[in-house]
Amino acid sequence: MAFDQCVNILDPLRQISASQAVDLDRLRLMKEYAQDAHEHRQAFRSFWLQAAQLVLLNLLLPLLTALLGYIFGSREH
């Protein structure tokens, strides 16, 4: 009789602890997803920053220098 009451009392506690374990797993997965998303965003930003620097330094700066050199070099004083 007392044992049955103990089981009845402990059964909801067992269900609560099982749901908390699921919640902990869910939180762990959400944390890993957030870290992966952050790393992906940083890699994406780094890639485009490097691409922009490459274009600016290797294409636009020499083109601007050549154009200004032609404009100011062809002037007659």
XYZ file of N, CA and C in Angstrom:
231
model
N 0.808 -1.177 0.000
C 0.000 0.000 0.000
C 0.869 1.266 0.000
N 1.823 1.365 0.925
C 2.712 2.520 0.988
C 3.631 2.553 -0.229
N 4.012 1.362 -0.693
C 4.876 1.295 -1.872
C 4.146 1.827 -3.107
N 2.881 1.507 -3.236
C 2.084 2.013 -4.358
C 1.978 3.529 -4.317
N 1.855 4.080 -3.122
C 1.783 5.530 -2.992
C 3.111 6.175 -3.374
N 4.225 5.539 -3.014
C 5.548 6.054 -3.394
C 5.697 6.073 -4.909
N 5.253 5.003 -5.545
C 5.330 4.940 -7.001
C 4.473 6.037 -7.613
N 3.286 6.242 -7.086
C 2.401 7.294 -7.595
C 3.001 8.683 -7.393
N 3.714 8.876 -6.302
C 4.346 10.170 -6.034
C 5.566 10.375 -6.931
N 6.356 9.332 -7.117
C 7.600 9.463 -7.868
C 7.407 9.442 -9.386
N 6.287 8.933 -9.862
C 6.066 8.840 -11.302
C 6.071 10.213 -11.983
N 5.367 11.226 -11.480
C 5.450 12.553 -12.118
C 6.860 13.146 -12.073
N 7.582 12.876 -10.989
C 8.958 13.375 -10.904
C 9.837 12.748 -11.973
N 9.624 11.476 -12.248
C 10.396 10.795 -13.284
C 10.083 11.395 -14.659
N 8.825 11.708 -14.904
C 8.440 12.306 -16.180
C 9.033 13.703 -16.334
N 9.061 14.466 -15.245
C 9.646 15.808 -15.290
C 11.135 15.727 -15.583
N 11.848 14.818 -14.940
C 13.291 14.711 -15.162
C 13.582 14.247 -16.584
N 12.739 13.395 -17.156
C 12.936 12.959 -18.540
C 12.722 14.121 -19.495
N 11.732 14.961 -19.238
C 11.495 16.107 -20.118
C 12.612 17.133 -19.974
N 13.191 17.265 -18.783
C 14.311 18.182 -18.602
C 15.529 17.704 -19.373
N 15.728 16.390 -19.443
C 16.851 15.861 -20.221
C 16.665 16.190 -21.691
N 15.446 16.094 -22.184
C 15.163 16.458 -23.575
C 15.417 17.944 -23.782
N 14.996 18.766 -22.822
C 15.227 20.200 -22.923
C 16.713 20.520 -22.928
N 17.498 19.816 -22.122
C 18.941 20.043 -22.107
C 19.560 19.669 -23.444
N 19.113 18.561 -24.030
C 19.617 18.182 -25.349
C 19.229 19.220 -26.390
N 18.012 19.711 -26.301
C 17.559 20.732 -27.246
C 18.379 22.012 -27.092
N 18.640 22.413 -25.861
C 19.455 23.602 -25.623
C 20.876 23.414 -26.135
N 21.422 22.226 -25.954
C 22.765 21.939 -26.439
C 22.811 22.037 -27.968
N 21.793 21.483 -28.627
C 21.733 21.560 -30.088
C 21.566 22.997 -30.567
N 20.751 23.769 -29.858
C 20.566 25.171 -30.233
C 21.864 25.951 -30.067
N 22.619 25.651 -29.019
C 23.896 26.329 -28.796
C 24.881 25.981 -29.903
N 24.948 24.710 -30.280
C 25.841 24.298 -31.361
C 25.426 24.943 -32.680
N 24.124 25.027 -32.936
C 23.638 25.661 -34.159
C 24.008 27.141 -34.181
N 23.862 27.815 -33.049
C 24.210 29.234 -32.979
C 25.701 29.432 -33.215
N 26.535 28.560 -32.663
C 27.975 28.672 -32.883
C 28.321 28.429 -34.348
N 27.697 27.420 -34.954
C 27.945 27.140 -36.366
C 27.498 28.300 -37.248
N 26.354 28.881 -36.935
C 25.857 30.016 -37.711
C 26.798 31.208 -37.574
N 27.301 31.437 -36.371
C 28.234 32.546 -36.148
C 29.536 32.328 -36.923
N 30.070 31.114 -36.880
C 31.298 30.808 -37.618
C 31.081 30.943 -39.122
N 29.931 30.496 -39.607
C 29.625 30.605 -41.035
C 29.522 32.074 -41.448
N 28.875 32.891 -40.625
C 28.746 34.316 -40.922
C 30.116 34.990 -40.947
N 30.985 34.632 -40.005
C 32.322 35.220 -39.980
C 33.127 34.801 -41.201
N 33.023 33.539 -41.597
C 33.739 33.062 -42.778
C 33.218 33.753 -44.032
N 31.906 33.921 -44.129
C 31.295 34.591 -45.275
C 31.763 36.038 -45.355
N 31.767 36.729 -44.226
C 32.209 38.126 -44.182
C 33.691 38.238 -44.522
N 34.480 37.339 -43.997
C 35.914 37.346 -44.269
C 36.190 37.120 -45.750
N 35.443 36.202 -46.368
C 35.626 35.935 -47.794
C 35.343 37.184 -48.620
N 34.221 37.844 -48.365
C 33.869 39.015 -49.166
C 34.787 40.193 -48.883
N 35.278 40.308 -47.673
C 36.234 41.365 -47.364
C 37.537 41.144 -48.124
N 38.012 39.912 -48.159
C 39.225 39.601 -48.914
C 39.009 39.803 -50.404
N 37.842 39.431 -50.918
C 37.550 39.620 -52.342
C 37.517 41.106 -52.685
N 36.912 41.920 -51.831
C 36.857 43.361 -52.076
C 38.256 43.972 -52.035
N 39.074 43.553 -51.092
C 40.443 44.060 -51.026
C 41.229 43.667 -52.264
N 41.028 42.451 -52.726
C 41.721 41.976 -53.916
C 41.348 42.817 -55.127
N 40.075 43.090 -55.302
C 39.621 43.889 -56.444
C 40.132 45.315 -56.322
N 40.028 45.898 -55.147
C 40.459 47.284 -54.978
C 41.954 47.448 -55.189
N 42.742 46.565 -54.610
C 44.190 46.730 -54.685
C 44.769 46.301 -56.024
N 44.216 45.274 -56.632
C 44.816 44.737 -57.849
C 44.185 45.252 -59.128
N 43.021 45.864 -59.054
C 42.371 46.319 -60.274
C 42.118 47.820 -60.255
N 41.405 48.293 -59.281
C 40.987 49.691 -59.295
C 42.122 50.661 -58.977
N 42.970 50.346 -58.045
C 44.070 51.254 -57.708
C 45.047 51.423 -58.870
N 45.508 50.356 -59.533
C 46.377 50.564 -60.698
C 45.664 51.278 -61.851
N 44.383 51.000 -62.032
C 43.631 51.667 -63.092
C 43.510 53.160 -62.804
N 43.220 53.524 -61.579
C 43.134 54.930 -61.198
C 44.490 55.613 -61.326
N 45.539 54.938 -60.923
C 46.888 55.500 -61.038
C 47.255 55.735 -62.502
N 46.959 54.781 -63.352
C 47.259 54.932 -64.780
C 46.436 56.053 -65.394
N 45.185 56.143 -65.046
C 44.322 57.188 -65.591
C 44.785 58.568 -65.145
N 45.087 58.731 -63.867
C 45.576 60.022 -63.383
C 46.950 60.347 -63.963
N 47.793 59.347 -64.123
C 49.096 59.576 -64.752
C 48.947 60.027 -66.192
N 48.009 59.466 -66.913
C 47.774 59.863 -68.300
C 47.225 61.285 -68.359
N 46.274 61.603 -67.469
C 45.660 62.936 -67.484
C 46.689 64.005 -67.144
N 47.412 63.819 -66.059
C 48.359 64.848 -65.642
C 49.659 64.794 -66.438
N 49.988 63.664 -67.013
C 51.213 63.561 -67.808
C 51.060 64.114 -69.207
N 49.845 64.171 -69.715
C 49.642 64.654 -71.080
C 49.372 66.150 -71.132
N 49.332 66.813 -70.023
C 49.122 68.266 -70.004
C 50.373 68.975 -70.497
N 50.131 70.040 -71.236
C 51.259 70.877 -71.675
C 51.288 72.124 -70.808
N 52.436 72.455 -70.330
C 52.576 73.641 -69.470
C 52.919 74.831 -70.279
